[in-house]
PDB file of C-alpha atoms and ligand atoms in Angstrom:
ATOM      1  CA  MET A   1      49.032 -65.010 -34.214  1.00 61.00           C
ATOM      2  CA  SER A   2      52.538 -63.714 -34.954  1.00 69.00           C
ATOM      3  CA  ASP A   3      53.988 -60.970 -32.778  1.00 74.00           C
ATOM      4  CA  ASP A   4      54.458 -58.588 -35.692  1.00 67.00           C
ATOM      5  CA  ALA A   5      50.745 -58.700 -36.457  1.00 71.00           C
ATOM      6  CA  LEU A   6      50.010 -57.749 -32.861  1.00 74.00           C
ATOM      7  CA  PHE A   7      52.793 -55.186 -32.640  1.00 75.00           C
ATOM      8  CA  PRO A   8      53.373 -53.988 -36.209  1.00 65.00           C
ATOM      9  CA  VAL A   9      56.722 -52.517 -37.191  1.00 60.00           C
ATOM     10  CA  GLU A  10      56.159 -48.838 -37.941  1.00 52.00           C
ATOM     11  CA  LEU A  11      57.342 -48.148 -41.470  1.00 46.00           C
ATOM     12  CA  VAL A  12      57.384 -44.468 -40.774  1.00 46.00           C
ATOM     13  CA  GLN A  13      59.038 -43.351 -37.573  1.00 47.00           C
ATOM     14  CA  PRO A  14      56.827 -41.087 -35.519  1.00 51.00           C
ATOM     15  CA  ASP A  15      58.575 -37.735 -35.378  1.00 57.00           C
ATOM     16  CA  THR A  16      57.763 -34.064 -35.508  1.00 60.00           C
ATOM     17  CA  HIS A  17      56.340 -34.424 -38.994  1.00 66.00           C
ATOM     18  CA  ASP A  18      52.828 -33.405 -38.134  1.00 67.00           C
ATOM     19  CA  ALA A  19      53.933 -30.377 -36.158  1.00 72.00           C
ATOM     20  CA  GLY A  20      53.967 -28.212 -39.304  1.00 85.00           C
ATOM     21  CA  PRO A  21      56.762 -26.149 -40.869  1.00 92.00           C
ATOM     22  CA  ARG A  22      59.944 -25.710 -38.908  1.00 94.00           C
ATOM     23  CA  LEU A  23      63.197 -23.814 -39.003  1.00 95.00           C
ATOM     24  CA  ILE A  24      66.088 -26.331 -38.948  1.00 95.00           C
ATOM     25  CA  ALA A  25      68.862 -23.715 -39.049  1.00 95.00           C
ATOM     26  CA  PRO A  26      68.999 -20.051 -40.107  1.00 95.00           C
ATOM     27  CA  GLY A  27      67.703 -19.999 -43.714  1.00 96.00           C
ATOM     28  CA  ALA A  28      66.817 -23.739 -43.709  1.00 97.00           C
ATOM     29  CA  VAL A  29      63.070 -24.367 -43.490  1.00 97.00           C
ATOM     30  CA  HIS A  30      61.286 -27.733 -43.717  1.00 97.00           C
ATOM     31  CA  VAL A  31      57.626 -27.630 -44.780  1.00 97.00           C
ATOM     32  CA  PRO A  32      56.149 -31.161 -44.437  1.00 97.00           C
ATOM     33  CA  GLY A  33      53.357 -32.166 -46.797  1.00 97.00           C
ATOM     34  CA  TRP A  34      53.557 -29.028 -48.934  1.00 97.00           C
ATOM     35  CA  LEU A  35      52.587 -30.692 -52.247  1.00 98.00           C
ATOM     36  CA  SER A  36      49.110 -32.210 -52.614  1.00 98.00           C
ATOM     37  CA  MET A  37      48.852 -35.817 -53.807  1.00 98.00           C
ATOM     38  CA  GLU A  38      47.425 -34.499 -57.090  1.00 98.00           C
ATOM     39  CA  GLN A  39      50.440 -32.213 -57.567  1.00 98.00           C
ATOM     40  CA  GLN A  40      52.786 -35.102 -56.723  1.00 98.00           C
ATOM     41  CA  ARG A  41      51.150 -37.413 -59.284  1.00 98.00           C
ATOM     42  CA  TRP A  42      51.310 -34.685 -61.923  1.00 98.00           C
ATOM     43  CA  ILE A  43      55.018 -34.109 -61.263  1.00 98.00           C
ATOM     44  CA  VAL A  44      55.687 -37.867 -61.422  1.00 98.00           C
ATOM     45  CA  ASP A  45      54.048 -37.860 -64.866  1.00 98.00           C
ATOM     46  CA  ARG A  46      56.357 -35.007 -65.957  1.00 98.00           C
ATOM     47  CA  PHE A  47      59.340 -36.972 -64.569  1.00 98.00           C
ATOM     48  CA  GLY A  48      58.383 -39.833 -66.889  1.00 98.00           C
ATOM     49  CA  GLU A  49      58.513 -37.404 -69.832  1.00 98.00           C
ATOM     50  CA  TRP A  50      61.859 -35.872 -68.799  1.00 98.00           C
ATOM     51  CA  THR A  51      63.519 -39.278 -68.588  1.00 98.00           C
ATOM     52  CA  ARG A  52      62.503 -40.043 -72.191  1.00 98.00           C
ATOM     53  CA  GLY A  53      65.161 -37.618 -73.362  1.00 93.00           C
ATOM     54  CA  PRO A  54      66.937 -36.158 -75.156  1.00 98.00           C
ATOM     55  CA  VAL A  55      69.180 -36.888 -72.154  1.00 98.00           C
ATOM     56  CA  PRO A  56      68.367 -40.062 -70.173  1.00 98.00           C
ATOM     57  CA  LEU A  57      68.528 -40.501 -66.395  1.00 98.00           C
ATOM     58  CA  ARG A  58      72.186 -41.071 -65.646  1.00 98.00           C
ATOM     59  CA  ALA A  59      74.448 -41.767 -62.700  1.00 98.00           C
ATOM     60  CA  ALA A  60      77.215 -39.173 -62.842  1.00 98.00           C
ATOM     61  CA  THR A  61      80.838 -40.316 -62.603  1.00 96.00           C
ATOM     62  CA  LEU A  62      82.910 -38.259 -60.182  1.00 94.00           C
ATOM     63  CA  PRO A  63      86.470 -37.190 -61.095  1.00 92.00           C
ATOM     64  CA  GLY A  64      87.967 -40.017 -58.965  1.00 92.00           C
ATOM     65  CA  GLY A  65      86.115 -42.530 -61.187  1.00 94.00           C
ATOM     66  CA  HIS A  66      83.421 -43.304 -58.613  1.00 95.00           C
ATOM     67  CA  GLN A  67      79.909 -43.551 -60.028  1.00 97.00           C
ATOM     68  CA  MET A  68      77.084 -42.023 -57.986  1.00 98.00           C
ATOM     69  CA  SER A  69      74.230 -44.349 -56.952  1.00 98.00           C
ATOM     70  CA  VAL A  70      71.666 -41.576 -57.495  1.00 98.00           C
ATOM     71  CA  ARG A  71      70.551 -41.046 -61.106  1.00 98.00           C
ATOM     72  CA  THR A  72      69.745 -37.574 -62.382  1.00 98.00           C
ATOM     73  CA  VAL A  73      68.013 -35.799 -65.235  1.00 98.00           C
ATOM     74  CA  CYS A  74      68.356 -32.021 -65.511  1.00 98.00           C
ATOM     75  CA  LEU A  75      66.241 -29.095 -66.673  1.00 98.00           C
ATOM     76  CA  GLY A  76      67.513 -25.701 -67.828  1.00 98.00           C
ATOM     77  CA  TRP A  77      71.184 -26.476 -67.349  1.00 98.00           C
ATOM     78  CA  HIS A  78      72.819 -29.898 -67.288  1.00 98.00           C
ATOM     79  CA  TRP A  79      74.884 -30.550 -64.173  1.00 98.00           C
ATOM     80  CA  GLN A  80      78.032 -32.605 -64.473  1.00 97.00           C
ATOM     81  CA  PRO A  81      80.749 -32.888 -61.863  1.00 95.00           C
ATOM     82  CA  TYR A  82      81.433 -29.988 -61.279  1.00 91.00           C
ATOM     83  CA  ARG A  83      79.915 -27.532 -63.744  1.00 97.00           C
ATOM     84  CA  TYR A  84      76.762 -26.655 -65.652  1.00 98.00           C
ATOM     85  CA  THR A  85      76.526 -26.963 -69.432  1.00 98.00           C
ATOM     86  CA  ARG A  86      73.731 -26.604 -72.016  1.00 98.00           C
ATOM     87  CA  GLU A  87      74.578 -29.941 -73.614  1.00 98.00           C
ATOM     88  CA  ALA A  88      75.088 -33.190 -71.740  1.00 98.00           C
ATOM     89  CA  THR A  89      78.672 -33.583 -72.955  1.00 98.00           C
ATOM     90  CA  ASP A  90      79.330 -36.293 -70.332  1.00 97.00           C
ATOM     91  CA  VAL A  91      76.287 -38.356 -71.428  1.00 97.00           C
ATOM     92  CA  ASN A  92      75.248 -38.151 -75.090  1.00 98.00           C
ATOM     93  CA  GLY A  93      75.993 -34.566 -76.128  1.00 98.00           C
ATOM     94  CA  ARG A  94      72.301 -33.737 -76.486  1.00 98.00           C
ATOM     95  CA  PRO A  95      70.748 -30.437 -75.351  1.00 98.00           C
ATOM     96  CA  VAL A  96      69.177 -30.203 -71.914  1.00 98.00           C
ATOM     97  CA  LEU A  97      65.393 -29.756 -71.636  1.00 98.00           C
ATOM     98  CA  ASP A  98      64.014 -26.248 -71.009  1.00 98.00           C
ATOM     99  CA  PHE A  99      63.314 -25.115 -67.480  1.00 98.00           C
ATOM    100  CA  PRO A 100      59.494 -24.995 -67.374  1.00 98.00           C
ATOM    101  CA  ASP A 101      57.600 -21.812 -66.459  1.00 98.00           C
ATOM    102  CA  TRP A 102      55.353 -23.748 -64.086  1.00 98.00           C
ATOM    103  CA  MET A 103      58.446 -24.689 -62.103  1.00 98.00           C
ATOM    104  CA  VAL A 104      59.535 -21.043 -61.806  1.00 98.00           C
ATOM    105  CA  ARG A 105      56.091 -20.269 -60.356  1.00 98.00           C
ATOM    106  CA  LEU A 106      56.290 -23.283 -58.045  1.00 98.00           C
ATOM    107  CA  GLY A 107      59.761 -22.199 -56.896  1.00 98.00           C
ATOM    108  CA  ARG A 108      58.483 -18.714 -56.022  1.00 98.00           C
ATOM    109  CA  LYS A 109      55.566 -20.155 -54.057  1.00 97.00           C
ATOM    110  CA  ALA A 110      57.971 -22.482 -52.275  1.00 98.00           C
ATOM    111  CA  VAL A 111      60.314 -19.668 -51.197  1.00 97.00           C
ATOM    112  CA  ALA A 112      57.333 -17.568 -50.083  1.00 96.00           C
ATOM    113  CA  ALA A 113      55.919 -20.470 -48.046  1.00 96.00           C
ATOM    114  CA  ALA A 114      59.220 -21.298 -46.375  1.00 96.00           C
ATOM    115  CA  TYR A 115      60.305 -17.727 -45.721  1.00 96.00           C
ATOM    116  CA  ALA A 116      57.053 -16.394 -44.303  1.00 93.00           C
ATOM    117  CA  PRO A 117      58.344 -13.949 -41.660  1.00 87.00           C
ATOM    118  CA  GLU A 118      56.826 -15.830 -38.695  1.00 87.00           C
ATOM    119  CA  LEU A 119      58.639 -18.975 -39.829  1.00 87.00           C
ATOM    120  CA  ALA A 120      62.024 -17.869 -41.087  1.00 87.00           C
ATOM    121  CA  LYS A 121      62.374 -15.136 -38.450  1.00 85.00           C
ATOM    122  CA  ASP A 122      64.434 -13.123 -40.923  1.00 87.00           C
ATOM    123  CA  ALA A 123      62.579 -10.425 -42.842  1.00 88.00           C
ATOM    124  CA  SER A 124      65.332 -10.128 -45.473  1.00 89.00           C
ATOM    125  CA  LEU A 125      64.606 -13.703 -46.599  1.00 93.00           C
ATOM    126  CA  ALA A 126      60.897 -13.003 -47.200  1.00 91.00           C
ATOM    127  CA  ASP A 127      61.854 -10.474 -49.909  1.00 91.00           C
ATOM    128  CA  LEU A 128      63.606 -13.164 -51.946  1.00 93.00           C
ATOM    129  CA  ALA A 129      60.414 -14.914 -53.079  1.00 94.00           C
ATOM    130  CA  ALA A 130      58.996 -12.402 -55.570  1.00 93.00           C
ATOM    131  CA  ASP A 131      62.197 -12.234 -57.637  1.00 95.00           C
ATOM    132  CA  TYR A 132      63.225 -15.870 -57.266  1.00 98.00           C
ATOM    133  CA  THR A 133      63.937 -17.185 -60.789  1.00 98.00           C
ATOM    134  CA  PRO A 134      65.472 -20.647 -60.745  1.00 98.00           C
ATOM    135  CA  ASP A 135      67.042 -21.630 -64.085  1.00 98.00           C
ATOM    136  CA  ALA A 136      68.260 -25.170 -63.357  1.00 98.00           C
ATOM    137  CA  ALA A 137      66.756 -28.222 -61.709  1.00 98.00           C
ATOM    138  CA  LEU A 138      68.487 -31.462 -60.821  1.00 98.00           C
ATOM    139  CA  VAL A 139      65.870 -34.194 -60.697  1.00 98.00           C
ATOM    140  CA  ASN A 140      67.340 -37.052 -58.697  1.00 98.00           C
ATOM    141  CA  PHE A 141      65.997 -40.598 -58.608  1.00 98.00           C
ATOM    142  CA  TYR A 142      66.890 -42.881 -55.683  1.00 98.00           C
ATOM    143  CA  ASN A 143      66.275 -46.617 -55.846  1.00 97.00           C
ATOM    144  CA  ASN A 144      66.311 -48.682 -52.629  1.00 94.00           C
ATOM    145  CA  ALA A 145      70.101 -48.820 -52.550  1.00 95.00           C
ATOM    146  CA  ALA A 146      70.881 -45.215 -53.477  1.00 98.00           C
ATOM    147  CA  ALA A 147      72.426 -42.677 -51.128  1.00 98.00           C
ATOM    148  CA  MET A 148      74.162 -39.323 -51.461  1.00 98.00           C
ATOM    149  CA  GLY A 149      77.286 -38.520 -49.491  1.00 96.00           C
ATOM    150  CA  MET A 150      77.850 -35.301 -47.594  1.00 97.00           C
ATOM    151  CA  HIS A 151      78.646 -32.443 -49.977  1.00 97.00           C
ATOM    152  CA  GLN A 152      78.194 -28.729 -50.591  1.00 97.00           C
ATOM    153  CA  ASP A 153      76.425 -27.316 -53.660  1.00 97.00           C
ATOM    154  CA  LYS A 154      78.753 -24.604 -54.891  1.00 96.00           C
ATOM    155  CA  ASP A 155      78.779 -24.945 -58.670  1.00 97.00           C
ATOM    156  CA  GLU A 156      76.212 -22.143 -58.851  1.00 98.00           C
ATOM    157  CA  HIS A 157      77.501 -18.573 -59.207  1.00 98.00           C
ATOM    158  CA  SER A 158      74.732 -17.269 -56.990  1.00 97.00           C
ATOM    159  CA  ASN A 159      73.780 -17.463 -53.336  1.00 96.00           C
ATOM    160  CA  ALA A 160      70.033 -17.617 -54.118  1.00 98.00           C
ATOM    161  CA  PRO A 161      68.144 -20.319 -52.190  1.00 98.00           C
ATOM    162  CA  VAL A 162      67.857 -23.936 -53.320  1.00 98.00           C
ATOM    163  CA  VAL A 163      64.300 -25.342 -53.327  1.00 98.00           C
ATOM    164  CA  SER A 164      63.967 -29.102 -52.720  1.00 98.00           C
ATOM    165  CA  LEU A 165      60.819 -31.207 -53.294  1.00 98.00           C
ATOM    166  CA  SER A 166      60.530 -34.886 -52.363  1.00 98.00           C
ATOM    167  CA  ILE A 167      58.166 -37.486 -53.854  1.00 98.00           C
ATOM    168  CA  GLY A 168      57.907 -41.232 -53.193  1.00 98.00           C
ATOM    169  CA  ASP A 169      59.788 -43.143 -50.499  1.00 98.00           C
ATOM    170  CA  SER A 170      60.822 -41.274 -47.381  1.00 98.00           C
ATOM    171  CA  CYS A 171      64.476 -40.808 -46.492  1.00 98.00           C
ATOM    172  CA  VAL A 172      66.871 -39.511 -43.909  1.00 98.00           C
ATOM    173  CA  PHE A 173      68.205 -36.103 -44.885  1.00 98.00           C
ATOM    174  CA  ARG A 174      71.376 -35.102 -43.047  1.00 97.00           C
ATOM    175  CA  PHE A 175      71.853 -31.379 -42.684  1.00 97.00           C
ATOM    176  CA  GLY A 176      75.337 -30.439 -41.529  1.00 97.00           C
ATOM    177  CA  ASN A 177      77.287 -27.237 -41.163  1.00 96.00           C
ATOM    178  CA  THR A 178      79.261 -24.947 -43.465  1.00 96.00           C
ATOM    179  CA  GLU A 179      82.693 -25.812 -42.011  1.00 96.00           C
ATOM    180  CA  THR A 180      83.152 -29.600 -42.191  1.00 95.00           C
ATOM    181  CA  ARG A 181      81.440 -32.621 -43.768  1.00 94.00           C
ATOM    182  CA  THR A 182      81.243 -34.197 -40.307  1.00 94.00           C
ATOM    183  CA  LYS A 183      79.307 -33.427 -37.106  1.00 94.00           C
ATOM    184  CA  PRO A 184      77.504 -31.464 -35.936  1.00 94.00           C
ATOM    185  CA  TYR A 185      74.520 -32.337 -38.099  1.00 95.00           C
ATOM    186  CA  THR A 186      70.767 -32.692 -37.802  1.00 96.00           C
ATOM    187  CA  ASP A 187      68.925 -35.679 -39.289  1.00 96.00           C
ATOM    188  CA  VAL A 188      65.477 -34.889 -40.684  1.00 96.00           C
ATOM    189  CA  HIS A 189      62.999 -37.347 -42.203  1.00 96.00           C
ATOM    190  CA  LEU A 190      61.793 -36.203 -45.610  1.00 98.00           C
ATOM    191  CA  ARG A 191      58.548 -37.660 -46.895  1.00 98.00           C
ATOM    192  CA  SER A 192      56.547 -37.541 -50.089  1.00 98.00           C
ATOM    193  CA  GLY A 193      55.279 -34.009 -50.645  1.00 98.00           C
ATOM    194  CA  ASP A 194      57.791 -32.281 -48.387  1.00 98.00           C
ATOM    195  CA  LEU A 195      59.393 -28.953 -49.245  1.00 98.00           C
ATOM    196  CA  PHE A 196      62.768 -27.819 -47.963  1.00 98.00           C
ATOM    197  CA  VAL A 197      64.321 -24.446 -48.763  1.00 98.00           C
ATOM    198  CA  PHE A 198      68.010 -23.718 -48.178  1.00 97.00           C
ATOM    199  CA  GLY A 199      69.068 -20.109 -48.343  1.00 97.00           C
ATOM    200  CA  GLY A 200      70.774 -17.417 -46.320  1.00 95.00           C
ATOM    201  CA  ALA A 201      73.302 -18.810 -43.869  1.00 95.00           C
ATOM    202  CA  SER A 202      72.395 -22.410 -44.849  1.00 97.00           C
ATOM    203  CA  ARG A 203      73.001 -22.122 -48.573  1.00 97.00           C
ATOM    204  CA  PHE A 204      76.507 -23.567 -48.464  1.00 97.00           C
ATOM    205  CA  ALA A 205      76.024 -26.102 -45.661  1.00 98.00           C
ATOM    206  CA  TYR A 206      77.126 -29.714 -46.148  1.00 98.00           C
ATOM    207  CA  HIS A 207      74.229 -32.131 -46.593  1.00 98.00           C
ATOM    208  CA  GLY A 208      73.472 -35.644 -47.815  1.00 98.00           C
ATOM    209  CA  ILE A 209      70.989 -38.523 -47.965  1.00 98.00           C
ATOM    210  CA  PRO A 210      72.321 -41.475 -45.911  1.00 97.00           C
ATOM    211  CA  LYS A 211      69.261 -43.700 -46.318  1.00 97.00           C
ATOM    212  CA  VAL A 212      66.052 -44.161 -48.276  1.00 98.00           C
ATOM    213  CA  HIS A 213      63.277 -46.198 -46.591  1.00 98.00           C
ATOM    214  CA  PRO A 214      61.929 -48.706 -49.170  1.00 98.00           C
ATOM    215  CA  GLY A 215      58.208 -49.283 -49.324  1.00 97.00           C
ATOM    216  CA  THR A 216      57.230 -46.014 -47.633  1.00 97.00           C
ATOM    217  CA  ALA A 217      55.846 -44.144 -50.647  1.00 98.00           C
ATOM    218  CA  PRO A 218      52.162 -43.260 -50.219  1.00 97.00           C
ATOM    219  CA  ALA A 219      49.989 -45.385 -52.520  1.00 96.00           C
ATOM    220  CA  ASP A 220      48.570 -42.324 -54.304  1.00 97.00           C
ATOM    221  CA  CYS A 221      51.750 -40.251 -54.912  1.00 98.00           C
ATOM    222  CA  GLY A 222      52.215 -41.699 -58.410  1.00 98.00           C
ATOM    223  CA  LEU A 223      55.546 -43.433 -57.704  1.00 98.00           C
ATOM    224  CA  SER A 224      55.354 -47.091 -56.680  1.00 96.00           C
ATOM    225  CA  GLU A 225      58.972 -47.354 -55.601  1.00 96.00           C
ATOM    226  CA  GLY A 226      61.992 -45.143 -55.128  1.00 98.00           C
ATOM    227  CA  ARG A 227      62.297 -41.467 -54.400  1.00 98.00           C
ATOM    228  CA  ILE A 228      62.332 -38.410 -56.638  1.00 98.00           C
ATOM    229  CA  ASN A 229      63.947 -35.211 -55.429  1.00 98.00           C
ATOM    230  CA  ILE A 230      63.763 -32.002 -57.432  1.00 98.00           C
ATOM    231  CA  THR A 231      66.250 -29.296 -56.506  1.00 98.00           C
ATOM    232  CA  MET A 232      65.763 -25.916 -58.156  1.00 98.00           C
ATOM    233  CA  ARG A 233      68.721 -23.599 -58.345  1.00 98.00           C
ATOM    234  CA  VAL A 234      69.800 -20.215 -59.701  1.00 98.00           C
ATOM    235  CA  THR A 235      73.022 -20.905 -61.624  1.00 98.00           C
ATOM    236  CA  GLY A 236      74.033 -17.277 -62.117  1.00 98.00           C
ATOM    237  CA  LEU A 237      75.107 -18.292 -65.645  1.00 98.00           C
ATOM    238  CA  SER A 238      73.967 -16.977 -69.009  1.00 93.00           C
TER     239      SER A 238
HETATM  240  C1  MD3 B 301      71.348 -27.657 -48.667  1.00 58.42           C
HETATM  241  N1  MD3 B 301      70.007 -33.548 -53.229  1.00 58.42           N
HETATM  242  O1  MD3 B 301      70.930 -32.597 -55.565  1.00 58.42           O
HETATM  243  S1  MD3 B 301      67.886 -32.183 -51.366  1.00 58.42           S
HETATM  244  C2  MD3 B 301      71.575 -32.334 -54.540  1.00 58.42           C
HETATM  245  O2  MD3 B 301      67.455 -35.298 -51.703  1.00 58.42           O
HETATM  246  C3  MD3 B 301      71.123 -32.854 -53.230  1.00 58.42           C
HETATM  247  O3  MD3 B 301      68.389 -35.522 -53.619  1.00 58.42           O
HETATM  248  C4  MD3 B 301      69.512 -34.211 -52.042  1.00 58.42           C
HETATM  249  O4  MD3 B 301      71.760 -32.654 -52.257  1.00 58.42           O
HETATM  250  C5  MD3 B 301      68.351 -35.070 -52.485  1.00 58.42           C
HETATM  251  O5  MD3 B 301      72.583 -31.609 -54.534  1.00 58.42           O
HETATM  252  C6  MD3 B 301      69.161 -33.293 -50.953  1.00 58.42           C
HETATM  253  C7  MD3 B 301      68.251 -30.975 -50.222  1.00 58.42           C
HETATM  254  C8  MD3 B 301      69.312 -29.991 -50.556  1.00 58.42           C
HETATM  255  C9  MD3 B 301      69.620 -29.639 -51.845  1.00 58.42           C
HETATM  256  C10 MD3 B 301      70.529 -28.627 -52.085  1.00 58.42           C
HETATM  257  C11 MD3 B 301      71.112 -27.950 -51.023  1.00 58.42           C
HETATM  258  C12 MD3 B 301      69.891 -29.353 -49.519  1.00 58.42           C
HETATM  259  C13 MD3 B 301      70.779 -28.322 -49.735  1.00 58.42           C
HETATM  260  C14 MD3 B 301      72.011 -26.903 -51.222  1.00 58.42           C
HETATM  261  C15 MD3 B 301      72.538 -26.235 -50.143  1.00 58.42           C
HETATM  262  C16 MD3 B 301      72.218 -26.614 -48.864  1.00 58.42           C
HETATM  263 FE1   FE B 302      73.179 -31.078 -52.659  1.00 58.42          FE
END
């Protein structure tokens, strides 16, 4: 018998994942396993619809000419480096899809779950949930080779929280600081169904995705390979 049958390589690193929600930094809360498998499959079905157009999944080209490895489709407002528009003028000029009402409701539930007073330890954050009205979502797709470098999200004219949902393969999420794109940072494993909310003092922190772990998607999440990440935002635009 081979040694790897006796001592199997763990695809998923044991970590604090089963310990429940945790505060990573002020305003940054990780809620593992927040979406049910049924909700994940339903969202994956919607993702299939969104990618059918009018604007296809596309890898954005940064001003230096570098093309991102992550591909994105947007809802509500189309993000292009580094602004939001109603038409995808950097892709095919077509209008962006509407931001769905169900996603506004999901965003509110997400902020309420993450900023429950006993978790966030900041009562002012708990008040944000009821009025939270995201109007843009970036829906990112990562294949096995995709990664996202350390960056800040500051194209929004609002300091409202960002809600992040992960489906499919797990990844390493690197959460940094607001001052530099380098250390200190905290690496967190994000898995299918996880919620992460970034608000308050964490809203403008540097962050990135150094690595996706191929073959780690749960069989019943609806995605056989790759990783989907939805980030809901308040653009502050009209
Ligand atoms: C922290 N996406 O779309 S989600 C992005 O998994 C982005 O696709 C990553 O970074 C992904 O901009 C990370 C977590 C995330 C999203 C937005 C944030 C963390 C954030 C904004 C501010 C602070
Ligand atoms: Fe980001």
